[in-house]
Amino acid sequence: MFVKKVRQRLEWYRHAHAKDMPIHAIARLIQTMLYARRFFPYYVYNILGGIEEDGTGAVYSFDPVGSYEREACRAAGAAQSLVQPFLDNQIYFKNQTPAPGRPFPTHLTIEHVVDLVIDSFTSATERHIEVGDGLEIYVVFSRASENVQAITNRFYGSIQELTATRDGERVFVIRQELKKD
Amino acid sequence: MASPSVFKSPGFDFSNQLRNNFLAEKGLPLPKATSTGTTIVGCLFKDGIVLGADTRATEGEIVADKNCEKIHYITDSIRCCGAGTAADTEFTTALISSNMELHALHTGRKPRVVTAMTMLKQMLFRYQGHVGAALVLGGVDSSGPHLFTIHPHGSTDKLPYVTMGSGSLAAMAVFESQWKPNMERQEALDLVISAISAGIFNDLGSGSNVDACIITANHTEMLRNVEMPNERVKKERNYKFRRGTTAWKKEEIRKLVIDEQVTTLATGDEMDTS
């Protein structure tokens, strides 16, 4: 329901301003929409992901009443206490010392990141009873990205493109099965 | 209250009750006991009894043990599946198993299923449901095969097919559509496996593998992990850490051997086996 309302606001913006709403603006919009119901909040934990105006990938996470922050990675939901520490270690390299002379990379490849996401979910499924059945990963590529081919080859069969045109940003869905017990 | 005496009276110790109630009032809840969540079943067939159980133990929503054993030994021809609080089912079945052995030696006869059932129900009733053990007891004795279900408050039912635990509805749905009297061994085993699988896939509190136990007049066969429909897929990446990944601030090596003197015995190195 909340996502439906956000989608509506994005359409109003497009009609009013003749352009798509940039991600940082959508994040601010979501904050105001959530805080407007400060005393009868939406029971939603949002994570917004997309491509910023400057072409970089952005992840914004929100609490139910609108507090938000841009981050490199965030896990939310039932198994967040299992997955967030794993991400902190593998994405931010927390609690790890790099090998001398080989500092940790600042950006990871798309294949590396999708592997981490899949492993996070299979691990969460093992130990949390409410996690499982299936997984959908949405991947958003910026206009000039050369990494699209790597992902479409790797997941041939389970990947599907959602964007109609090949120029501009491209969005893909990867579907995977998870344990059903 | 803490007493200087070393002697501990048998049974439960309620000395922490006052403190626990105080803490609960202040907002600190009691820690969650490991509960088996669970799907357990028992089924009568032509030659005896088939018992079945899943293998997941939960602590709230987290899986504590992915492959625990829920079919407990009572005697050679009697087994008991346990659902509810894991510690309660473990200790209750172990106690009754021990008492059954003593009883068999005392009477000089092979133990009967009704004896185990009576011991269990009398103990559970005495604890007024506080011992959270829901059991499916089955076995073959001199008077034939018997299958019972025992609830935490002490009530029992004698039935040809039973299910207990959070997955009992899913398993019972399978039993009610496919159970028939005088089934063959393989038919009964397949039915039990499919009932437990229904629990595993449809109930959040049950999962992982299927255990089964087939008890007949002259033989008991324990089929641990007879079906393993939930093996973990191979991980996408290898998470081995380089040696030296964990930082340390201080290093102190203490030599514990101060002085070492080796004295060879005149007899040589061989062990004296005379």
CSV table of C-alpha atoms in Angstrom, one decimal:
chain,number,residue,atom,x,y,z
A,1,MET,CA,0.0,0.0,0.0
A,2,PHE,CA,2.8,2.4,0.9
A,3,VAL,CA,4.7,1.6,-2.2
A,4,LYS,CA,1.6,2.2,-4.3
A,5,LYS,CA,1.4,5.7,-2.8
A,6,VAL,CA,5.1,6.4,-3.5
A,7,ARG,CA,4.6,5.2,-7.1
A,8,GLN,CA,1.7,7.6,-7.5
A,9,ARG,CA,3.8,10.5,-6.2
A,10,LEU,CA,6.5,9.7,-8.7
A,11,GLU,CA,4.0,9.8,-11.5
A,12,TRP,CA,2.8,13.3,-10.3
A,13,TYR,CA,6.4,14.5,-10.3
A,14,ARG,CA,7.0,13.2,-13.8
A,15,HIS,CA,3.9,15.0,-15.1
A,16,ALA,CA,4.8,18.2,-13.2
A,17,HIS,CA,8.5,18.4,-14.0
A,18,ALA,CA,8.9,16.5,-17.3
A,19,LYS,CA,11.7,14.3,-15.9
A,20,ASP,CA,12.2,11.3,-13.6
A,21,MET,CA,12.6,11.9,-9.9
A,22,PRO,CA,16.3,11.6,-8.9
A,23,ILE,CA,17.0,9.0,-6.1
A,24,HIS,CA,18.0,11.4,-3.4
A,25,ALA,CA,14.8,13.3,-4.0
A,26,ILE,CA,12.7,10.1,-3.8
A,27,ALA,CA,14.5,9.3,-0.5
A,28,ARG,CA,13.5,12.7,0.9
A,29,LEU,CA,10.0,12.2,-0.4
A,30,ILE,CA,9.7,8.9,1.4
A,31,GLN,CA,10.9,10.6,4.6
A,32,THR,CA,8.2,13.2,4.5
A,33,MET,CA,5.5,10.7,3.6
A,34,LEU,CA,6.5,8.5,6.5
A,35,TYR,CA,6.8,11.4,9.0
A,36,ALA,CA,3.4,12.8,8.0
A,37,ARG,CA,2.0,9.7,9.8
A,38,ARG,CA,4.3,10.1,12.8
A,39,PHE,CA,1.5,9.4,15.3
A,40,PHE,CA,-0.1,6.5,13.5
A,41,PRO,CA,2.9,5.2,11.5
A,42,TYR,CA,3.1,2.9,8.5
A,43,TYR,CA,4.4,-0.4,9.8
A,44,VAL,CA,7.0,-0.6,7.0
A,45,TYR,CA,10.8,-0.9,6.9
A,46,ASN,CA,11.9,0.5,3.6
A,47,ILE,CA,15.0,0.1,1.6
A,48,LEU,CA,15.3,2.2,-1.6
A,49,GLY,CA,17.8,1.2,-4.2
A,50,GLY,CA,18.7,2.8,-7.6
A,51,ILE,CA,21.1,4.9,-9.7
A,52,GLU,CA,21.9,8.5,-8.5
A,53,GLU,CA,22.0,11.4,-10.9
A,54,ASP,CA,25.8,11.1,-11.1
A,55,GLY,CA,25.6,7.5,-12.2
A,56,THR,CA,26.6,5.9,-8.9
A,57,GLY,CA,24.6,3.2,-7.2
A,58,ALA,CA,22.7,4.3,-4.1
A,59,VAL,CA,21.0,2.4,-1.2
A,60,TYR,CA,18.8,4.4,1.2
A,61,SER,CA,17.3,2.7,4.3
A,62,PHE,CA,14.4,4.0,6.4
A,63,ASP,CA,12.8,3.4,9.7
A,64,PRO,CA,8.9,3.3,10.1
A,65,VAL,CA,8.7,7.0,10.9
A,66,GLY,CA,11.1,8.4,8.2
A,67,SER,CA,14.6,8.5,9.6
A,68,TYR,CA,16.9,7.7,6.6
A,69,GLU,CA,20.5,7.4,5.5
A,70,ARG,CA,22.4,6.6,2.4
A,71,GLU,CA,24.6,3.5,2.8
A,72,ALA,CA,26.6,0.9,0.9
A,73,CYS,CA,24.7,-2.0,2.3
A,74,ARG,CA,21.7,-2.7,4.6
A,75,ALA,CA,19.8,-5.8,5.7
A,76,ALA,CA,16.2,-5.5,7.1
A,77,GLY,CA,13.5,-7.9,8.2
A,78,ALA,CA,13.3,-11.1,10.2
A,79,ALA,CA,16.8,-12.3,9.8
A,80,GLN,CA,18.5,-8.9,9.7
A,81,SER,CA,20.5,-9.7,12.9
A,82,LEU,CA,22.0,-12.7,11.1
A,83,VAL,CA,22.6,-11.0,7.7
A,84,GLN,CA,23.8,-7.5,8.6
A,85,PRO,CA,26.9,-8.6,10.5
A,86,PHE,CA,27.8,-10.9,7.6
A,87,LEU,CA,27.5,-7.9,5.2
A,88,ASP,CA,29.5,-5.7,7.5
A,89,ASN,CA,32.3,-8.2,7.3
A,90,GLN,CA,32.2,-8.9,3.6
A,91,ILE,CA,31.3,-5.4,2.2
A,92,TYR,CA,32.8,-3.0,4.7
A,93,PHE,CA,35.5,-5.5,5.7
A,94,LYS,CA,34.9,-4.8,9.3
A,95,ASN,CA,36.8,-6.9,11.9
A,96,GLN,CA,39.3,-7.9,9.3
A,97,THR,CA,42.9,-6.6,8.8
A,98,PRO,CA,44.0,-6.5,5.1
A,99,ALA,CA,47.1,-8.3,4.0
A,100,PRO,CA,50.1,-6.0,4.1
A,101,GLY,CA,50.5,-4.3,0.7
A,102,ARG,CA,47.0,-5.4,-0.5
A,103,PRO,CA,44.4,-3.0,0.8
A,104,PHE,CA,40.7,-4.0,0.5
A,105,PRO,CA,39.0,-2.9,-2.7
A,106,THR,CA,36.5,0.1,-2.4
A,107,HIS,CA,34.1,-1.3,-5.1
A,108,LEU,CA,33.2,-4.9,-5.6
A,109,THR,CA,32.2,-6.5,-8.9
A,110,ILE,CA,28.6,-7.2,-9.6
A,111,GLU,CA,29.2,-11.0,-9.7
A,112,HIS,CA,30.9,-10.8,-6.3
A,113,VAL,CA,28.0,-8.8,-4.8
A,114,VAL,CA,25.3,-11.1,-6.3
A,115,ASP,CA,27.1,-14.1,-4.9
A,116,LEU,CA,27.1,-12.5,-1.4
A,117,VAL,CA,23.4,-11.8,-1.7
A,118,ILE,CA,22.6,-15.4,-2.6
A,119,ASP,CA,24.8,-16.8,0.2
A,120,SER,CA,23.2,-14.3,2.7
A,121,PHE,CA,19.8,-15.7,1.8
A,122,THR,CA,20.7,-19.4,1.8
A,123,SER,CA,22.4,-18.9,5.2
A,124,ALA,CA,19.5,-16.9,6.6
A,125,THR,CA,17.1,-19.7,5.4
A,126,GLU,CA,19.2,-22.3,7.3
A,127,ARG,CA,18.8,-20.7,10.6
A,128,HIS,CA,15.6,-18.6,10.5
A,129,ILE,CA,12.3,-20.4,10.2
A,130,GLU,CA,10.6,-17.4,8.6
A,131,VAL,CA,13.1,-17.1,5.7
A,132,GLY,CA,12.9,-19.3,2.7
A,133,ASP,CA,10.9,-20.7,-0.2
A,134,GLY,CA,12.3,-18.3,-2.9
A,135,LEU,CA,14.5,-15.4,-3.7
A,136,GLU,CA,14.1,-12.4,-6.2
A,137,ILE,CA,17.1,-10.2,-6.8
A,138,TYR,CA,16.6,-6.9,-8.6
A,139,VAL,CA,19.8,-5.6,-10.2
A,140,VAL,CA,19.8,-2.0,-11.5
A,141,PHE,CA,22.6,-0.9,-13.9
A,142,SER,CA,23.5,2.7,-14.7
A,143,ARG,CA,23.4,4.0,-18.3
A,144,ALA,CA,27.1,3.4,-19.2
A,145,SER,CA,27.6,0.1,-17.4
A,146,GLU,CA,29.7,-2.5,-19.1
A,147,ASN,CA,28.9,-5.2,-16.5
A,148,VAL,CA,25.5,-6.2,-17.9
A,149,GLN,CA,26.9,-9.0,-20.0
A,150,ALA,CA,28.6,-10.7,-17.1
A,151,ILE,CA,25.4,-11.0,-15.1
A,152,THR,CA,23.2,-12.1,-18.0
A,153,ASN,CA,25.7,-14.8,-19.0
A,154,ARG,CA,26.1,-16.1,-15.5
A,155,PHE,CA,22.4,-16.4,-14.7
A,156,TYR,CA,21.1,-17.3,-18.1
A,157,GLY,CA,17.7,-18.9,-17.7
A,158,SER,CA,16.9,-17.5,-14.3
A,159,ILE,CA,17.4,-13.8,-15.3
A,160,GLN,CA,14.7,-11.5,-16.9
A,161,GLU,CA,15.0,-7.9,-18.1
A,162,LEU,CA,12.3,-5.5,-16.9
A,163,THR,CA,13.3,-2.4,-18.9
A,164,ALA,CA,12.0,-2.1,-22.4
A,165,THR,CA,15.0,-0.3,-24.0
A,166,ARG,CA,18.7,-1.0,-24.0
A,167,ASP,CA,19.9,2.6,-23.8
A,168,GLY,CA,19.5,4.2,-20.4
A,169,GLU,CA,19.3,2.4,-17.0
A,170,ARG,CA,18.5,-1.3,-17.1
A,171,VAL,CA,16.8,-3.3,-14.5
A,172,PHE,CA,17.0,-7.2,-14.2
A,173,VAL,CA,15.3,-9.7,-12.0
A,174,ILE,CA,17.1,-12.9,-10.9
A,175,ARG,CA,14.9,-15.6,-9.4
A,176,GLN,CA,16.3,-18.4,-7.2
A,177,GLU,CA,14.8,-21.2,-5.2
A,178,LEU,CA,15.4,-21.3,-1.5
A,179,LYS,CA,14.9,-24.2,1.0
A,180,LYS,CA,11.2,-24.7,1.6
A,181,ASP,CA,11.3,-26.5,5.0
B,1,MET,CA,17.5,-19.5,49.7
B,2,ALA,CA,21.2,-20.4,49.5
B,3,SER,CA,22.0,-22.9,52.2
B,4,PRO,CA,25.5,-24.1,53.3
B,5,SER,CA,24.4,-27.7,53.0
B,6,VAL,CA,25.8,-29.7,50.0
B,7,PHE,CA,22.7,-32.0,50.0
B,8,LYS,CA,20.2,-31.2,47.2
B,9,SER,CA,16.7,-32.6,47.6
B,10,PRO,CA,15.5,-34.4,44.5
B,11,GLY,CA,13.0,-32.8,42.0
B,12,PHE,CA,12.8,-29.2,40.9
B,13,ASP,CA,14.5,-26.3,42.6
B,14,PHE,CA,12.1,-23.3,42.9
B,15,SER,CA,14.5,-21.0,44.8
B,16,ASN,CA,14.8,-18.6,41.8
B,17,GLN,CA,11.1,-18.0,41.6
B,18,LEU,CA,11.0,-14.8,43.6
B,19,ARG,CA,13.9,-13.2,41.6
B,20,ASN,CA,12.4,-14.3,38.3
B,21,ASN,CA,9.0,-12.9,39.1
B,22,PHE,CA,10.6,-9.6,40.1
B,23,LEU,CA,12.7,-9.4,36.9
B,24,ALA,CA,9.6,-10.3,34.7
B,25,GLU,CA,7.7,-7.4,36.3
B,26,LYS,CA,10.6,-5.1,35.6
B,27,GLY,CA,10.5,-6.0,32.0
B,28,LEU,CA,13.1,-8.8,31.6
B,29,PRO,CA,11.3,-11.8,30.2
B,30,LEU,CA,12.3,-15.4,30.9
B,31,PRO,CA,14.8,-16.8,28.4
B,32,LYS,CA,13.2,-19.0,25.7
B,33,ALA,CA,13.8,-22.7,26.3
B,34,THR,CA,14.7,-24.7,23.2
B,35,SER,CA,11.5,-26.0,21.9
B,36,THR,CA,11.4,-28.8,19.3
B,37,GLY,CA,8.7,-27.1,17.2
B,38,THR,CA,8.2,-30.4,15.5
B,39,THR,CA,6.3,-32.9,13.7
B,40,ILE,CA,6.1,-36.4,15.2
B,41,VAL,CA,3.9,-39.3,14.1
B,42,GLY,CA,3.2,-42.9,14.9
B,43,CYS,CA,1.4,-45.5,12.8
B,44,LEU,CA,0.2,-49.0,13.3
B,45,PHE,CA,0.8,-51.5,10.5
B,46,LYS,CA,0.5,-55.3,9.9
B,47,ASP,CA,3.6,-56.4,11.8
B,48,GLY,CA,4.1,-53.6,14.3
B,49,ILE,CA,4.6,-49.8,14.7
B,50,VAL,CA,6.4,-47.2,12.6
B,51,LEU,CA,7.4,-44.0,14.4
B,52,GLY,CA,8.5,-40.8,12.5
B,53,ALA,CA,9.9,-37.4,13.4
B,54,ASP,CA,11.5,-34.4,11.8
B,55,THR,CA,14.9,-33.1,13.0
B,56,ARG,CA,14.7,-29.3,13.6
B,57,ALA,CA,15.0,-27.8,17.1
B,58,THR,CA,14.0,-24.1,17.5
B,59,GLU,CA,14.7,-21.3,20.0
B,60,GLY,CA,11.9,-18.9,19.1
B,61,GLU,CA,12.3,-18.2,15.4
B,62,ILE,CA,15.9,-19.3,15.2
B,63,VAL,CA,16.9,-22.8,14.3
B,64,ALA,CA,19.0,-24.2,17.2
B,65,ASP,CA,19.8,-27.6,15.9
B,66,LYS,CA,19.3,-28.7,12.2
B,67,ASN,CA,19.6,-32.4,12.9
B,68,CYS,CA,18.6,-33.4,16.4
B,69,GLU,CA,17.2,-36.8,17.4
B,70,LYS,CA,13.6,-36.8,18.5
B,71,ILE,CA,13.0,-40.6,18.7
B,72,HIS,CA,14.1,-41.6,22.1
B,73,TYR,CA,15.0,-45.1,23.4
B,74,ILE,CA,12.8,-46.5,26.1
B,75,THR,CA,13.5,-50.2,25.8
B,76,ASP,CA,14.7,-52.5,23.0
B,77,SER,CA,11.1,-52.8,21.6
B,78,ILE,CA,9.7,-49.5,22.8
B,79,ARG,CA,10.5,-46.0,21.5
B,80,CYS,CA,9.1,-42.6,22.2
B,81,CYS,CA,9.0,-39.5,20.0
B,82,GLY,CA,9.1,-36.2,21.9
B,83,ALA,CA,7.6,-32.7,21.0
B,84,GLY,CA,7.6,-29.6,23.2
B,85,THR,CA,10.4,-28.4,25.4
B,86,ALA,CA,13.6,-30.3,24.3
B,87,ALA,CA,15.0,-30.7,27.8
B,88,ASP,CA,11.7,-32.0,29.2
B,89,THR,CA,11.4,-34.7,26.5
B,90,GLU,CA,15.0,-35.7,26.9
B,91,PHE,CA,15.0,-36.1,30.7
B,92,THR,CA,11.5,-37.5,30.9
B,93,THR,CA,12.2,-40.3,28.4
B,94,ALA,CA,15.6,-41.0,30.0
B,95,LEU,CA,14.0,-41.3,33.4
B,96,ILE,CA,11.2,-43.6,32.3
B,97,SER,CA,13.7,-45.7,30.2
B,98,SER,CA,15.8,-46.2,33.3
B,99,ASN,CA,12.8,-47.1,35.5
B,100,MET,CA,11.6,-49.5,32.8
B,101,GLU,CA,14.9,-51.4,32.9
B,102,LEU,CA,14.7,-51.7,36.7
B,103,HIS,CA,11.0,-52.8,36.5
B,104,ALA,CA,11.9,-55.5,33.9
B,105,LEU,CA,14.6,-56.9,36.1
B,106,HIS,CA,12.3,-56.7,39.1
B,107,THR,CA,9.4,-58.6,37.4
B,108,GLY,CA,11.6,-60.9,35.3
B,109,ARG,CA,9.3,-60.2,32.3
B,110,LYS,CA,9.8,-58.2,29.1
B,111,PRO,CA,8.6,-54.7,29.5
B,112,ARG,CA,5.2,-53.6,28.2
B,113,VAL,CA,4.2,-50.4,26.4
B,114,VAL,CA,1.3,-49.7,28.9
B,115,THR,CA,3.8,-49.7,31.7
B,116,ALA,CA,5.9,-46.9,30.1
B,117,MET,CA,2.7,-45.1,29.3
B,118,THR,CA,1.5,-45.3,32.9
B,119,MET,CA,4.8,-44.1,34.3
B,120,LEU,CA,4.9,-41.2,31.8
B,121,LYS,CA,1.3,-40.1,32.4
B,122,GLN,CA,1.6,-40.3,36.2
B,123,MET,CA,4.8,-38.2,36.2
B,124,LEU,CA,3.4,-35.5,33.8
B,125,PHE,CA,0.2,-35.2,35.7
B,126,ARG,CA,2.1,-34.8,38.9
B,127,TYR,CA,3.8,-31.7,37.4
B,128,GLN,CA,0.5,-30.3,36.2
B,129,GLY,CA,1.6,-29.6,32.7
B,130,HIS,CA,4.7,-27.6,33.7
B,131,VAL,CA,6.9,-30.3,32.2
B,132,GLY,CA,6.2,-29.5,28.5
B,133,ALA,CA,6.6,-32.9,27.0
B,134,ALA,CA,4.1,-34.1,24.3
B,135,LEU,CA,5.0,-37.7,23.4
B,136,VAL,CA,4.1,-40.4,20.9
B,137,LEU,CA,4.9,-43.7,22.5
B,138,GLY,CA,5.0,-46.9,20.5
B,139,GLY,CA,6.3,-50.4,20.8
B,140,VAL,CA,5.6,-54.1,20.6
B,141,ASP,CA,5.4,-56.3,23.7
B,142,SER,CA,4.1,-59.7,24.6
B,143,SER,CA,0.5,-58.5,24.1
B,144,GLY,CA,1.1,-57.1,20.6
B,145,PRO,CA,1.9,-53.7,19.1
B,146,HIS,CA,0.6,-50.6,20.9
B,147,LEU,CA,0.6,-46.9,20.0
B,148,PHE,CA,-0.1,-44.1,22.5
B,149,THR,CA,-0.1,-40.3,22.6
B,150,ILE,CA,0.6,-38.5,25.9
B,151,HIS,CA,-0.1,-34.8,26.4
B,152,PRO,CA,1.9,-32.5,28.8
B,153,HIS,CA,-0.9,-32.5,31.3
B,154,GLY,CA,-1.0,-36.3,31.5
B,155,SER,CA,-3.9,-37.3,29.3
B,156,THR,CA,-3.4,-40.3,27.0
B,157,ASP,CA,-5.0,-41.7,23.9
B,158,LYS,CA,-4.6,-45.2,22.4
B,159,LEU,CA,-5.0,-45.0,18.6
B,160,PRO,CA,-3.9,-46.7,15.4
B,161,TYR,CA,-2.3,-43.5,14.0
B,162,VAL,CA,-1.2,-40.3,15.9
B,163,THR,CA,0.5,-37.0,15.2
B,164,MET,CA,1.9,-34.4,17.7
B,165,GLY,CA,3.7,-31.1,17.6
B,166,SER,CA,3.3,-27.9,15.7
B,167,GLY,CA,3.2,-29.8,12.4
B,168,SER,CA,0.6,-32.3,13.6
B,169,LEU,CA,-2.2,-30.8,11.5
B,170,ALA,CA,-0.2,-31.1,8.3
B,171,ALA,CA,0.8,-34.7,9.1
B,172,MET,CA,-2.7,-35.7,10.2
B,173,ALA,CA,-4.1,-34.5,6.9
B,174,VAL,CA,-1.8,-37.0,5.2
B,175,PHE,CA,-2.7,-39.8,7.6
B,176,GLU,CA,-6.4,-39.2,7.3
B,177,SER,CA,-6.4,-39.4,3.5
B,178,GLN,CA,-4.1,-42.4,3.2
B,179,TRP,CA,-4.1,-44.6,6.3
B,180,LYS,CA,-5.6,-48.0,6.1
B,181,PRO,CA,-5.4,-51.0,8.5
B,182,ASN,CA,-3.0,-53.8,8.0
B,183,MET,CA,-0.5,-52.0,5.7
B,184,GLU,CA,2.7,-53.6,4.6
B,185,ARG,CA,6.0,-52.4,6.0
B,186,GLN,CA,7.1,-50.4,3.0
B,187,GLU,CA,3.6,-48.8,2.6
B,188,ALA,CA,3.6,-47.8,6.3
B,189,LEU,CA,7.1,-46.4,6.1
B,190,ASP,CA,6.2,-44.4,2.9
B,191,LEU,CA,3.1,-43.0,4.6
B,192,VAL,CA,5.1,-41.9,7.7
B,193,ILE,CA,7.8,-40.3,5.5
B,194,SER,CA,5.1,-38.4,3.5
B,195,ALA,CA,3.3,-37.3,6.7
B,196,ILE,CA,6.6,-36.0,8.3
B,197,SER,CA,7.5,-34.3,4.9
B,198,ALA,CA,4.1,-32.5,5.0
B,199,GLY,CA,5.0,-31.2,8.4
B,200,ILE,CA,8.6,-30.3,7.3
B,201,PHE,CA,7.4,-28.2,4.3
B,202,ASN,CA,4.3,-26.7,5.6
B,203,ASP,CA,5.1,-25.9,9.2
B,204,LEU,CA,7.8,-23.3,10.1
B,205,GLY,CA,8.6,-25.1,13.4
B,206,SER,CA,9.6,-28.3,11.6
B,207,GLY,CA,12.3,-28.9,9.0
B,208,SER,CA,15.4,-30.6,7.8
B,209,ASN,CA,15.4,-34.4,7.7
B,210,VAL,CA,13.0,-37.3,8.4
B,211,ASP,CA,13.9,-39.9,11.1
B,212,ALA,CA,11.9,-43.2,11.3
B,213,CYS,CA,11.8,-46.2,13.5
B,214,ILE,CA,10.2,-49.6,12.6
B,215,ILE,CA,9.3,-51.8,15.6
B,216,THR,CA,8.2,-55.4,15.1
B,217,ALA,CA,7.9,-58.3,17.5
B,218,ASN,CA,11.5,-59.6,17.0
B,219,HIS,CA,13.4,-56.6,15.6
B,220,THR,CA,13.6,-52.8,16.0
B,221,GLU,CA,15.2,-50.8,13.2
B,222,MET,CA,16.2,-47.2,13.7
B,223,LEU,CA,16.3,-45.3,10.4
B,224,ARG,CA,18.2,-42.1,11.2
B,225,ASN,CA,17.9,-39.5,8.4
B,226,VAL,CA,15.9,-42.0,6.2
B,227,GLU,CA,15.0,-39.0,4.0
B,228,MET,CA,17.2,-35.8,3.6
B,229,PRO,CA,15.1,-33.5,1.4
B,230,ASN,CA,16.8,-30.4,2.6
B,231,GLU,CA,20.5,-30.5,1.9
B,232,ARG,CA,22.3,-27.2,1.9
B,233,VAL,CA,23.3,-26.1,-1.6
B,234,LYS,CA,27.0,-25.4,-2.3
B,235,LYS,CA,27.8,-21.8,-1.3
B,236,GLU,CA,28.6,-19.4,-4.1
B,237,ARG,CA,31.9,-18.2,-2.6
B,238,ASN,CA,34.6,-19.6,-0.4
B,239,TYR,CA,34.8,-17.7,2.9
B,240,LYS,CA,38.1,-19.0,4.1
B,241,PHE,CA,40.0,-16.2,5.9
B,242,ARG,CA,43.7,-15.5,5.3
B,243,ARG,CA,45.9,-16.4,8.3
B,244,GLY,CA,46.5,-13.0,10.1
B,245,THR,CA,43.0,-11.6,9.3
B,246,THR,CA,42.2,-11.2,13.0
B,247,ALA,CA,44.2,-8.3,14.4
B,248,TRP,CA,46.0,-8.8,17.7
B,249,LYS,CA,47.3,-6.0,20.0
B,250,LYS,CA,49.6,-7.9,22.3
B,251,GLU,CA,51.6,-11.1,22.0
B,252,GLU,CA,52.9,-13.0,25.0
B,253,ILE,CA,54.5,-16.4,24.8
B,254,ARG,CA,55.0,-18.3,28.0
B,255,LYS,CA,57.3,-21.3,28.1
B,256,LEU,CA,55.6,-23.7,30.4
B,257,VAL,CA,58.4,-26.3,30.3
B,258,ILE,CA,61.2,-24.8,32.5
B,259,ASP,CA,63.5,-27.7,32.8
B,260,GLU,CA,63.5,-31.0,30.9
B,261,GLN,CA,65.6,-34.0,31.7
B,262,VAL,CA,65.3,-37.3,29.7
B,263,THR,CA,66.4,-40.5,31.4
B,264,THR,CA,66.4,-43.6,29.4
B,265,LEU,CA,65.6,-46.8,31.3
B,266,ALA,CA,68.0,-49.7,31.0
B,267,THR,CA,65.2,-52.1,29.7
B,268,GLY,CA,64.8,-50.1,26.5
B,269,ASP,CA,61.8,-48.4,24.8
B,270,GLU,CA,59.3,-51.3,24.7
B,271,MET,CA,56.2,-51.4,26.9
B,272,ASP,CA,56.2,-54.0,29.6
B,273,THR,CA,53.4,-56.3,28.8
B,274,SER,CA,54.2,-59.2,31.1
